[in-house]
Coordinates of C-alpha atoms in Angstrom, one line a residue:
X251 CA 0.0 0.0 0.0
X252 CA 2.5 2.7 -1.1
X253 CA 2.7 5.5 -3.6
X254 CA 6.1 6.5 -5.1
X255 CA 7.2 8.0 -1.7
X256 CA 10.8 6.9 -2.3
X257 CA 14.0 9.0 -2.4
X258 CA 14.7 7.9 -6.0
X259 CA 11.4 9.3 -7.0
X260 CA 12.4 12.7 -5.7
X261 CA 10.4 12.6 -2.5
X262 CA 12.0 15.1 -0.1
X263 CA 11.2 13.2 3.1
X264 CA 11.7 9.6 2.1
X265 CA 14.4 7.6 3.8
X266 CA 14.9 4.6 1.5
X267 CA 18.6 4.0 0.9
X268 CA 18.3 0.4 -0.3
X269 CA 15.7 1.0 -2.9
X270 CA 17.4 4.2 -4.0
X271 CA 20.6 2.1 -4.6
X272 CA 18.6 -0.5 -6.5
X273 CA 17.3 2.3 -8.7
X274 CA 20.9 3.5 -9.2
X275 CA 21.8 0.1 -10.4
X276 CA 18.6 -0.5 -12.4
X277 CA 15.7 1.2 -14.1
X278 CA 13.1 3.3 -12.4
X279 CA 9.7 3.4 -14.1
X280 CA 8.0 6.8 -13.8
X281 CA 4.6 5.8 -15.2
X282 CA 3.8 2.4 -13.7
X283 CA 0.1 1.9 -12.7
X284 CA -2.0 -0.8 -11.2
X285 CA -5.3 -1.8 -12.8
X286 CA -7.1 -1.5 -9.5
X287 CA -6.7 0.7 -6.4
X288 CA -6.9 -2.2 -4.0
X289 CA -4.9 -5.4 -3.4
X290 CA -6.9 -8.5 -4.3
X291 CA -8.2 -7.4 -7.8
X292 CA -4.8 -6.1 -8.6
X293 CA -3.1 -9.4 -7.5
X294 CA -5.4 -11.2 -9.8
X295 CA -4.2 -9.1 -12.8
X296 CA -0.6 -9.7 -11.9
X297 CA -0.8 -13.5 -11.5
X298 CA -2.9 -13.9 -14.7
X299 CA -1.9 -11.1 -17.0
X300 CA -5.6 -10.3 -17.5
X301 CA -7.8 -7.4 -16.4
X302 CA -9.9 -8.2 -13.3
X303 CA -13.1 -6.9 -14.9
X304 CA -12.6 -9.3 -17.8
X305 CA -12.0 -12.5 -15.9
X306 CA -14.5 -11.6 -13.1
X307 CA -12.0 -11.0 -10.3
X308 CA -13.0 -7.3 -10.0
X309 CA -15.1 -7.4 -6.8
X310 CA -13.2 -7.5 -3.5
X311 CA -13.1 -11.0 -2.0
X312 CA -14.9 -12.7 -4.8
X313 CA -14.2 -16.2 -6.1
X314 CA -14.1 -16.4 -9.9
X315 CA -13.9 -19.4 -12.1
X316 CA -11.1 -18.9 -14.6
X317 CA -11.4 -20.0 -18.3
X318 CA -9.8 -23.3 -18.9
X319 CA -7.1 -21.9 -21.2
X320 CA -5.9 -19.3 -18.6
X321 CA -2.9 -20.4 -16.5
X322 CA -1.4 -18.2 -13.8
X323 CA 2.1 -17.4 -15.1
X324 CA 4.2 -19.0 -12.4
X325 CA 2.8 -22.4 -13.7
X326 CA 4.4 -21.6 -17.0
X327 CA 7.6 -20.8 -15.3
X328 CA 7.5 -24.1 -13.5
X329 CA 7.0 -25.9 -16.9
X330 CA 10.1 -24.1 -18.1
X331 CA 12.1 -25.5 -15.2
X332 CA 12.0 -22.7 -12.6
X333 CA 11.5 -23.3 -8.9
X334 CA 8.7 -20.9 -8.0
X335 CA 8.0 -19.7 -4.5
X336 CA 5.7 -17.1 -2.9
X337 CA 6.1 -15.6 0.5
X338 CA 3.4 -15.4 1.4
X339 CA 0.2 -13.5 0.3
X340 CA -2.0 -15.0 -2.4
X341 CA -5.4 -13.3 -2.4
X342 CA -6.0 -14.0 -6.1
X343 CA -9.8 -14.0 -6.1
X344 CA -10.0 -17.5 -7.6
X345 CA -9.7 -20.9 -5.9
X346 CA -8.6 -23.0 -8.9
X347 CA -5.9 -23.6 -9.6
X348 CA -4.9 -23.6 -6.0
X349 CA -1.8 -21.9 -4.5
X350 CA -0.2 -25.4 -4.1
X351 CA -0.5 -25.9 -7.9
X352 CA 0.6 -22.4 -8.9
X353 CA 3.7 -22.5 -6.7
X354 CA 6.3 -25.1 -5.7
X355 CA 6.1 -23.5 -2.2
X356 CA 3.8 -20.8 -0.9
X357 CA 3.7 -19.6 2.7
X358 CA 5.7 -17.8 5.4
X359 CA 8.7 -20.1 4.9
X360 CA 8.7 -20.1 1.1
X361 CA 12.1 -19.1 -0.2
X362 CA 14.3 -19.7 -3.3
X363 CA 16.9 -21.1 -0.8
X364 CA 14.6 -24.1 -0.4
X365 CA 15.0 -25.3 -4.0
X366 CA 16.0 -28.9 -4.3
X367 CA 19.0 -28.2 -6.5
X368 CA 21.3 -25.2 -6.2
X369 CA 21.7 -25.2 -10.0
X370 CA 17.9 -24.9 -10.6
X371 CA 16.7 -21.5 -11.7
X372 CA 14.2 -19.8 -9.5
X373 CA 11.4 -17.3 -9.5
X374 CA 10.6 -16.0 -6.0
X375 CA 8.0 -13.5 -4.8
X376 CA 8.3 -11.8 -1.4
X377 CA 5.4 -9.7 0.0
X378 CA 5.9 -7.0 2.6
X379 CA 2.6 -6.4 4.5
X380 CA 3.9 -3.8 7.0
X381 CA 2.9 -0.9 4.7
X382 CA -0.7 -2.1 4.5
X383 CA -3.3 0.5 5.6
X384 CA -3.6 -1.4 8.9
X385 CA -0.1 -0.4 9.7
X386 CA -1.2 3.3 9.6
X387 CA -4.5 2.7 11.4
X388 CA -3.4 0.2 14.1
X389 CA -1.1 1.6 16.8
X390 CA 0.3 -1.9 17.8
X391 CA 1.1 -2.9 14.2
X392 CA 2.7 0.5 13.4
X393 CA 4.9 0.2 16.5
X394 CA 5.8 -3.4 15.7
X395 CA 6.7 -2.8 12.1
X396 CA 8.8 0.3 12.9
X397 CA 10.4 -0.9 16.1
X398 CA 13.9 -1.1 14.7
X399 CA 14.0 2.4 13.2
X400 CA 16.7 4.7 14.6
X401 CA 15.9 8.2 15.8
X402 CA 17.2 9.7 12.6
X403 CA 14.9 7.5 10.6
X404 CA 11.8 9.0 12.4
X405 CA 9.8 11.8 10.8
X406 CA 8.6 15.0 12.3
X407 CA 4.9 15.3 11.1
X408 CA 4.9 19.1 11.4
X409 CA 7.8 19.3 8.8
X410 CA 6.2 17.1 6.1
X411 CA 5.5 19.2 3.1
X412 CA 3.8 16.6 0.9
X413 CA 0.4 16.3 2.6
X414 CA -2.3 16.3 -0.2
X415 CA -4.8 19.1 -0.2
X416 CA -7.8 16.8 0.1
X417 CA -6.9 15.9 3.7
X418 CA -7.5 18.1 6.7
X419 CA -4.2 19.6 7.8
X420 CA -4.4 18.5 11.4
X421 CA -2.0 16.9 13.9
X422 CA -4.0 13.7 13.7
X423 CA -3.8 13.5 9.9
X424 CA -0.2 14.4 9.9
X425 CA 0.5 11.6 12.3
X426 CA -0.9 9.2 9.7
X427 CA 1.1 10.8 7.0
X428 CA 4.2 10.4 9.1
X429 CA 3.5 6.7 9.7
X430 CA 3.3 6.1 6.0
X431 CA 6.8 7.4 5.6
X432 CA 8.2 5.4 8.6
X433 CA 6.5 2.2 7.4
X434 CA 8.1 2.7 4.0
X435 CA 11.5 3.1 5.7
X436 CA 11.0 -0.2 7.5
X437 CA 10.0 -1.8 4.2
X438 CA 13.2 -0.5 2.6
X439 CA 15.3 -2.2 5.3
X440 CA 13.4 -5.5 4.6
X441 CA 14.1 -5.1 0.9
X442 CA 17.8 -4.6 1.7
X443 CA 17.9 -7.8 3.6
X444 CA 16.5 -9.7 0.6
X445 CA 19.1 -8.2 -1.6
X446 CA 21.9 -9.1 0.9
X447 CA 20.7 -12.7 0.8
X448 CA 21.3 -12.8 -3.0
X449 CA 24.7 -11.2 -2.6
X450 CA 25.8 -13.6 0.1
X451 CA 24.8 -16.5 -2.0
X452 CA 26.8 -15.1 -5.0
X453 CA 23.6 -14.7 -7.0
X454 CA 23.1 -11.0 -7.2
X455 CA 24.6 -10.7 -10.7
X456 CA 22.6 -13.7 -11.8
X457 CA 19.2 -12.5 -10.6
X458 CA 16.7 -10.0 -12.2
X459 CA 15.0 -8.1 -9.4
X460 CA 11.5 -6.5 -9.7
X461 CA 10.3 -4.1 -7.0
X462 CA 6.7 -2.7 -7.1
X463 CA 3.7 -1.8 -4.9
X464 CA 0.3 -3.4 -5.3
X465 CA -1.4 0.1 -5.3
X466 CA -1.2 3.5 -3.7
X467 CA -1.0 4.7 -0.1
X468 CA -3.5 3.1 2.3
X469 CA -5.5 6.3 3.1
X470 CA -8.8 7.8 1.9
X471 CA -9.0 9.2 -1.7
X472 CA -5.9 7.0 -2.5
X473 CA -6.4 3.3 -1.7
X474 CA -9.5 1.9 -3.6
X475 CA -9.5 4.9 -5.9
X476 CA -8.4 5.1 -9.6
X477 CA -6.6 8.4 -9.3
X478 CA -2.8 8.6 -9.4
X479 CA -2.9 8.5 -5.6
X480 CA -4.4 5.1 -5.7
X481 CA -2.9 3.5 -8.8
X482 CA 0.5 5.1 -9.6
X483 CA 3.1 3.0 -8.0
X484 CA 6.9 2.8 -7.6
X485 CA 8.6 0.2 -9.8
X486 CA 12.3 -0.6 -10.1
X487 CA 13.8 -3.4 -12.2
X488 CA 17.5 -4.3 -12.0
X489 CA 18.8 -6.5 -14.8
X490 CA 22.4 -7.8 -14.5
X491 CA 24.5 -7.1 -17.6
X492 CA 24.5 -10.7 -18.7
X493 CA 20.7 -10.7 -19.1
X494 CA 20.1 -7.3 -20.8
X495 CA 18.3 -7.3 -24.2
X496 CA 19.1 -4.6 -26.7
X497 CA 19.2 -1.2 -25.0
X498 CA 17.3 -2.3 -21.9
X499 CA 18.2 -2.2 -18.3
X500 CA 21.0 0.4 -18.2
X501 CA 21.8 1.3 -14.6
X502 CA 20.5 4.6 -13.3
X503 CA 18.0 5.2 -16.1
X504 CA 14.4 6.3 -16.0
X505 CA 11.8 4.7 -18.3
X506 CA 8.7 6.8 -18.9
X507 CA 6.7 4.2 -20.9
X508 CA 3.2 3.5 -19.6
X509 CA 3.2 0.2 -17.6
X510 CA 0.2 -1.7 -16.3
X511 CA 0.2 -4.3 -13.6
X512 CA -1.3 -6.7 -16.2
X513 CA 2.1 -6.4 -17.9
X514 CA 4.2 -7.9 -15.0
X515 CA 3.6 -11.5 -15.7
X516 CA 4.0 -11.4 -19.5
X517 CA 7.3 -9.5 -18.9
X518 CA 8.7 -12.2 -16.5
X519 CA 7.7 -14.9 -19.1
X520 CA 9.3 -12.9 -21.9
X521 CA 12.6 -12.4 -20.0
X522 CA 12.7 -16.1 -19.2
X523 CA 12.1 -17.0 -22.8
X524 CA 8.8 -18.6 -22.1
X525 CA 6.3 -18.3 -25.0
X526 CA 3.3 -16.0 -24.2
X527 CA -0.2 -17.3 -24.5
X528 CA -2.1 -15.6 -27.4
X529 CA -5.0 -14.3 -25.3
X530 CA -3.1 -12.5 -22.5
X531 CA -4.2 -8.8 -22.2
X532 CA -0.9 -7.8 -20.5
X533 CA 2.1 -6.8 -22.7
X534 CA 5.8 -7.5 -22.0
X535 CA 7.9 -4.4 -21.6
X536 CA 11.3 -6.2 -21.3
X537 CA 13.0 -8.9 -23.4
X538 CA 12.9 -9.7 -27.1
X539 CA 10.2 -9.0 -29.7
X540 CA 8.3 -6.3 -27.7
X541 CA 5.0 -4.9 -28.8
X542 CA 4.4 -1.2 -29.4
X543 CA 4.4 0.8 -26.1
X544 CA 1.1 1.4 -24.5
X545 CA -0.8 4.6 -25.4
X546 CA -3.1 4.2 -22.4
X547 CA -3.3 2.3 -19.1
X548 CA -6.7 1.4 -17.7
X549 CA -8.3 1.0 -14.3
X550 CA -11.5 -0.4 -12.8
X551 CA -13.2 0.0 -9.4
X552 CA -16.1 -2.2 -8.5
X553 CA -17.2 -3.5 -5.2
X554 CA -14.8 -2.3 -2.5
X555 CA -15.4 -4.4 0.6
X556 CA -19.1 -4.0 1.3
X557 CA -20.0 -1.1 -1.1
X558 CA -20.5 -1.0 -4.8
X559 CA -19.3 1.9 -7.0
X560 CA -18.6 1.2 -10.6
X561 CA -15.8 3.4 -12.0
X562 CA -13.5 3.1 -15.0
X563 CA -10.4 5.1 -15.8
X564 CA -8.1 5.7 -18.8
X565 CA -4.7 7.3 -18.3
X566 CA -2.2 8.4 -20.9
X567 CA 1.2 10.0 -20.2
X568 CA -0.4 13.2 -19.1
X569 CA -4.2 13.0 -18.7
X570 CA -6.6 10.9 -16.7
X571 CA -10.2 10.3 -17.7
X572 CA -12.6 8.9 -15.1
X573 CA -16.1 7.5 -15.9
X574 CA -18.4 7.2 -12.9
X575 CA -21.2 4.8 -13.8
X576 CA -22.9 5.5 -10.4
X577 CA -22.5 9.3 -10.1
X578 CA -25.4 9.6 -7.6
X579 CA -23.4 7.8 -5.0
X580 CA -21.0 9.9 -2.9
X581 CA -17.3 9.5 -3.1
X582 CA -17.0 8.6 0.5
X583 CA -19.6 5.8 1.0
X584 CA -19.5 4.4 4.5
X585 CA -17.1 1.5 4.6
X586 CA -16.2 -0.3 7.8
X587 CA -12.4 -0.5 7.3
X588 CA -11.5 3.0 6.2
X589 CA -14.0 4.6 8.7
X590 CA -11.8 3.2 11.5
X591 CA -8.8 5.2 10.3
X592 CA -7.8 8.4 12.0
X593 CA -7.7 10.4 8.7
X594 CA -11.2 9.3 7.7
X595 CA -12.5 10.2 11.1
X596 CA -10.9 13.7 10.7
X597 CA -12.6 14.0 7.3
X598 CA -16.0 13.1 8.9
X599 CA -15.3 15.6 11.7
X600 CA -14.5 18.4 9.2
X601 CA -17.7 17.5 7.3
X602 CA -19.7 18.0 10.5
X603 CA -18.0 21.2 11.6
X604 CA -17.9 22.8 8.2
X605 CA -14.1 23.0 8.1
X606 CA -13.7 21.5 4.7
X607 CA -11.3 23.1 2.3
X608 CA -12.3 23.6 -1.3
X609 CA -10.4 20.4 -2.3
X610 CA -11.9 18.4 0.5
X611 CA -15.4 19.6 -0.4
X612 CA -15.0 18.0 -3.8
X613 CA -14.7 14.5 -2.4
X614 CA -17.2 15.0 0.5
X615 CA -20.0 15.9 -2.0
X616 CA -23.2 13.9 -2.0
X617 CA -22.8 13.0 -5.7
X618 CA -20.0 12.7 -8.3
X619 CA -19.8 14.0 -11.9
X620 CA -20.4 11.4 -14.5
X621 CA -17.0 12.2 -16.1
X622 CA -13.8 13.6 -14.8
X623 CA -10.7 14.7 -16.8
X624 CA -7.4 15.8 -15.2
X625 CA -4.1 17.1 -16.5
X626 CA -1.9 15.1 -14.2
X627 CA 1.2 17.1 -15.0
X628 CA -0.3 20.5 -14.2
X629 CA -2.6 19.1 -11.5
X630 CA -0.9 16.1 -9.8
X631 CA -3.5 15.8 -7.0
X632 CA -6.3 15.7 -9.7
X633 CA -8.4 18.5 -8.2
X634 CA -9.4 20.5 -11.2
X635 CA -11.9 18.6 -13.3
X636 CA -11.6 19.6 -17.0
X637 CA -14.4 17.5 -18.3
X638 CA -16.7 20.5 -18.8
X639 CA -14.0 22.8 -20.1
X640 CA -14.5 23.3 -23.9
X641 CA -10.8 23.6 -24.5
X642 CA -10.4 19.9 -23.6
X643 CA -13.3 18.6 -25.6
X644 CA -11.0 16.8 -28.1
X645 CA -9.1 15.1 -25.3
X646 CA -12.3 14.2 -23.6
X647 CA -13.8 12.6 -26.7
X648 CA -10.5 10.7 -27.4
X649 CA -10.4 9.2 -23.9
X650 CA -14.1 8.4 -23.9
X651 CA -13.6 6.4 -27.1
X652 CA -10.5 4.7 -25.6
X653 CA -12.6 3.6 -22.7
X654 CA -15.3 2.2 -24.9
X655 CA -12.7 0.4 -27.1
X656 CA -11.1 -1.2 -24.0
X657 CA -14.3 -2.3 -22.5
X658 CA -15.3 -4.0 -25.7
X659 CA -11.9 -5.5 -26.2
X660 CA -11.7 -7.2 -22.8
X661 CA -15.4 -7.9 -22.3
X662 CA -15.9 -5.8 -19.2
X663 CA -18.5 -7.5 -17.0
X664 CA -18.6 -4.9 -14.3
X665 CA -22.0 -3.6 -15.3
X666 CA -23.5 -7.0 -14.6
X667 CA -24.8 -7.2 -11.0
X668 CA -22.6 -9.5 -8.9
X669 CA -25.4 -11.9 -8.0
X670 CA -26.2 -12.2 -11.7
X671 CA -22.6 -12.8 -12.5
X672 CA -22.6 -15.9 -10.3
X673 CA -25.7 -17.2 -12.1
X674 CA -24.3 -16.6 -15.6
X675 CA -20.9 -18.0 -14.7
X676 CA -22.5 -21.4 -14.2
X677 CA -24.1 -21.2 -17.6
X678 CA -21.0 -19.8 -19.5
X679 CA -18.4 -22.0 -17.8
X680 CA -16.4 -19.0 -16.5
X681 CA -16.9 -15.3 -15.9
X682 CA -14.6 -14.5 -18.8
X683 CA -17.0 -16.2 -21.2
X684 CA -20.0 -14.1 -20.2
X685 CA -19.0 -11.3 -22.5
X686 CA -16.4 -13.1 -24.6
X687 CA -18.4 -16.1 -25.7
X688 CA -20.4 -14.9 -28.7
X689 CA -20.6 -12.5 -31.7
X690 CA -23.2 -10.3 -29.8
X691 CA -20.9 -9.6 -26.8
X692 CA -20.0 -6.0 -28.0
X693 CA -23.6 -5.2 -28.7
X694 CA -24.7 -6.6 -25.3
X695 CA -22.0 -4.5 -23.5
X696 CA -23.1 -1.4 -25.4
X697 CA -26.7 -1.9 -24.3
X698 CA -25.5 -2.2 -20.7
X699 CA -23.4 1.0 -21.0
X700 CA -26.3 2.9 -22.5
X701 CA -28.9 1.8 -19.9
X702 CA -26.4 2.3 -17.0
X703 CA -25.8 5.8 -18.3
X704 CA -29.5 6.6 -18.5
X705 CA -29.9 5.3 -14.9
X706 CA -28.4 8.6 -13.7
X707 CA -29.9 11.0 -16.2
X708 CA -33.2 11.7 -14.4
X709 CA -36.9 12.0 -15.5
X710 CA -36.1 12.9 -19.2
X711 CA -35.3 9.2 -19.9
X712 CA -38.1 7.6 -17.9
X713 CA -39.7 6.1 -21.0
X714 CA -36.5 4.3 -21.9
X715 CA -36.1 3.0 -18.3
X716 CA -39.7 1.7 -18.3
X717 CA -39.0 -0.1 -21.6
X718 CA -35.8 -1.5 -20.1
X719 CA -37.8 -3.3 -17.4
X720 CA -39.1 -5.6 -20.2
X721 CA -35.7 -6.4 -21.7
X722 CA -34.7 -10.0 -22.0
X723 CA -31.3 -9.3 -20.3
X724 CA -31.7 -9.2 -16.5
X725 CA -28.7 -6.8 -16.2
X726 CA -30.6 -4.3 -18.4
X727 CA -33.7 -4.7 -16.3
X728 CA -31.6 -4.2 -13.2
X729 CA -30.2 -0.9 -14.5
X730 CA -33.7 0.2 -15.6
X731 CA -35.1 -0.4 -12.1
X732 CA -32.1 1.3 -10.6
X733 CA -32.6 4.4 -12.8
X734 CA -36.3 4.6 -11.8
X735 CA -35.2 4.3 -8.1
X736 CA -32.7 7.1 -8.7
X737 CA -35.5 9.4 -10.0
X738 CA -37.7 8.5 -7.0
X739 CA -41.0 10.2 -6.4
X740 CA -40.9 11.9 -9.9
X741 CA -41.1 8.5 -11.5
X742 CA -44.8 7.8 -10.8
X743 CA -45.4 6.7 -14.4
X744 CA -43.2 3.7 -13.7
X745 CA -45.1 2.6 -10.6
X746 CA -47.0 -0.3 -12.2
X747 CA -44.0 -1.6 -14.0
X748 CA -41.9 -1.4 -10.8
X749 CA -44.5 -3.3 -8.8
X750 CA -44.5 -6.0 -11.4
X751 CA -40.7 -6.1 -11.3
X752 CA -40.9 -7.1 -7.6
X753 CA -41.6 -10.6 -8.9
X754 CA -38.8 -10.7 -11.5
X755 CA -36.9 -13.9 -12.0
X756 CA -33.6 -12.2 -11.2
X757 CA -32.8 -11.5 -7.6
X758 CA -30.8 -8.4 -8.6
X759 CA -33.8 -7.0 -10.5
X760 CA -36.2 -7.7 -7.6
X761 CA -33.9 -5.9 -5.2
X762 CA -33.4 -2.9 -7.5
X763 CA -37.2 -2.8 -8.0
X764 CA -37.8 -2.9 -4.2
X765 CA -35.5 0.1 -3.8
X766 CA -37.5 2.0 -6.5
X767 CA -40.9 0.9 -5.0
X768 CA -40.0 2.2 -1.6
X769 CA -39.2 5.6 -3.1
X770 CA -42.5 5.5 -5.0
X771 CA -44.4 5.0 -1.7
X772 CA -44.7 1.2 -1.9
X773 CA -42.5 0.6 1.1
X774 CA -44.5 -2.3 2.6
X775 CA -44.2 -4.4 -0.7
X776 CA -40.5 -3.3 -0.9
X777 CA -39.7 -4.4 2.6
X778 CA -41.3 -7.8 2.1
X779 CA -39.1 -8.4 -0.9
X780 CA -36.0 -7.2 0.8
X781 CA -36.6 -9.4 3.9
X782 CA -36.9 -12.4 1.7
X783 CA -33.7 -11.6 -0.3
X784 CA -31.8 -11.1 2.9
X785 CA -32.3 -14.8 3.5
X786 CA -31.7 -16.0 -0.1
X787 CA -29.1 -18.4 -1.3
X788 CA -27.3 -15.7 -3.3
X789 CA -24.8 -14.1 -1.0
X790 CA -24.3 -11.1 -3.2
X791 CA -28.0 -10.7 -3.5
X792 CA -28.1 -10.7 0.3
X793 CA -25.5 -8.0 0.4
X794 CA -27.4 -5.9 -2.2
X795 CA -30.6 -6.3 -0.1
X796 CA -28.8 -5.2 3.0
X797 CA -27.4 -2.1 1.2
X798 CA -30.9 -1.1 0.1
X799 CA -32.2 -1.5 3.6
X800 CA -29.4 0.6 4.9
X801 CA -30.2 3.3 2.4
X802 CA -33.9 3.3 3.3
X803 CA -33.2 4.7 6.8
X804 CA -36.4 4.7 9.0
X805 CA -38.4 3.0 6.3
X806 CA -36.4 -0.1 7.1
X807 CA -37.6 -0.4 10.7
X808 CA -39.9 -3.3 9.9
X809 CA -36.8 -5.3 8.9
X810 CA -34.8 -4.8 12.1
X811 CA -35.2 -8.4 13.2
X812 CA -34.1 -9.6 9.8
X813 CA -31.0 -7.4 9.9
X814 CA -30.2 -8.6 13.4
X815 CA -30.4 -12.2 12.1
X816 CA -28.1 -11.2 9.3
X817 CA -25.7 -9.7 11.8
X818 CA -25.5 -13.0 13.7
X819 CA -25.7 -15.7 11.0
X820 CA -23.9 -14.5 7.9
X821 CA -20.6 -16.1 6.9
X822 CA -20.1 -13.1 4.6
X823 CA -18.4 -10.4 6.6
X824 CA -19.5 -7.7 4.2
X825 CA -23.2 -8.4 4.8
X826 CA -22.5 -8.3 8.5
X827 CA -20.9 -4.8 8.1
X828 CA -23.8 -3.4 6.2
X829 CA -26.4 -4.9 8.5
X830 CA -24.5 -3.5 11.5
X831 CA -24.3 0.0 9.9
X832 CA -28.1 -0.1 9.2
X833 CA -28.9 -1.2 12.8
X834 CA -26.7 1.4 14.3
X835 CA -28.5 4.1 12.4
X836 CA -32.0 2.6 13.1
X837 CA -31.4 1.9 16.8
X838 CA -29.0 4.8 17.7
X839 CA -26.4 2.2 18.6
X840 CA -22.6 2.2 18.2
X841 CA -21.9 -1.5 17.8
X842 CA -18.5 -2.3 16.1
X843 CA -17.9 -5.4 13.9
X844 CA -14.6 -6.5 12.3

């Protein structure tokens, strides 16, 4: 969970001597980005070389079925004779193949030193979890991770000049910002120990080293988000002279090519001389026979923990385009984990006291713009939205088109409700095949984009939304019902169709229709549907029902007993979190759940 807060990236406060030295001996990548702003979806892109919203690993803590042809890349390294180890995080969002199949050894003791033959080549991954957001939030973890820092490696929070303008400038927030730097210094020492192990074994000049982060700093408006603060990462690659191809890998150089986390696996395979599968979406950026450099990198945000917010992003070397498919949701939806953090609590306090700065107000707003466009060179914190500026219309149109092309190319399934994905996955064989299994996939996706866009356009499109309730595609019906719910009391013309949709064959449609029905004055019927869905066999349908009940405020009081049962009986922690939040609001309680 770190952004490029390293000395070699020019950060004025970073104390990172080992990684700075690695950059001196290797290549520092200035435009490396992750495909998601959170760990598990991003890890799935790294291990597969595929976008998470293409293979169905886009929702946090989901369990996707991979297409039969897709092999996690360490398995191909094993087939090529490499001893492959992982120490120790997996978190790939799929259960098959298992970690035992993907790796020769995976766990806290996994190490290249354990290979059966010293002559056997190895591919070893080491994960440092001390920089995780919990290291900032949790006092005990922060103290444990940084216990060996010397006094001159400690930071004075009052002297830090890099605090972003979208945070309150308070002692509490500065303490979090200080902790981020000190955790990074502890990580740097850990990296130095791994490098020393190679040197002591006489393997330093025989080993290619990759260093990167899985996403940006573990604080609000960074982790989980698609801005540079959440997806721009440090990445350093050191290639010994004997393994350099063409003009690659010269010590002390900076590479400004756009790199995506989907590219890491294909690059490792290419450097090892392992043939690349034809259908991989990632591209190698080192080795022989390289493709053209990327013009864009892409990002996707979907369900983050217990809350849905469908967002897509396109980034070129200068500009970032953001498409909010659910603009009527606030930036800062209530999520259990970030709300525990001191910085998020300070943001909430500033919201209550009216102490928000102009930059903070942008992200504490009740709604989001449908589109955002930023000049990241001129505006590195991405504060000044240029999407409505006529001077940038050509760039806006270009990046809109790039997003559409990418979604079609990969078969983006993010606009399909999660409960519906689980249903369609069983029919298609894998989540990838849902929108990559027929000639009509592009047309189907475009219909979803169109109806999802209309869902936030208000009463002017109500006729289209009513018509959408009769579509053969349950995902289209879902978005139509969602759009009518977004309009609320001004959608009376849709009342009969919404009441009929309460009996739809799809749980996702029934839940969206219940939300709309409640806003149209049919709260008794809506509550009855939601109470049933809260007990259904579809866990993500149960979550969606809990979210709607949470949104209904006092109208949800007849479902208090059902929410209390959900709080006690659910194996899905995200349902527990939403049920707990709803009950706290309904009952004036302050109960805390993990």
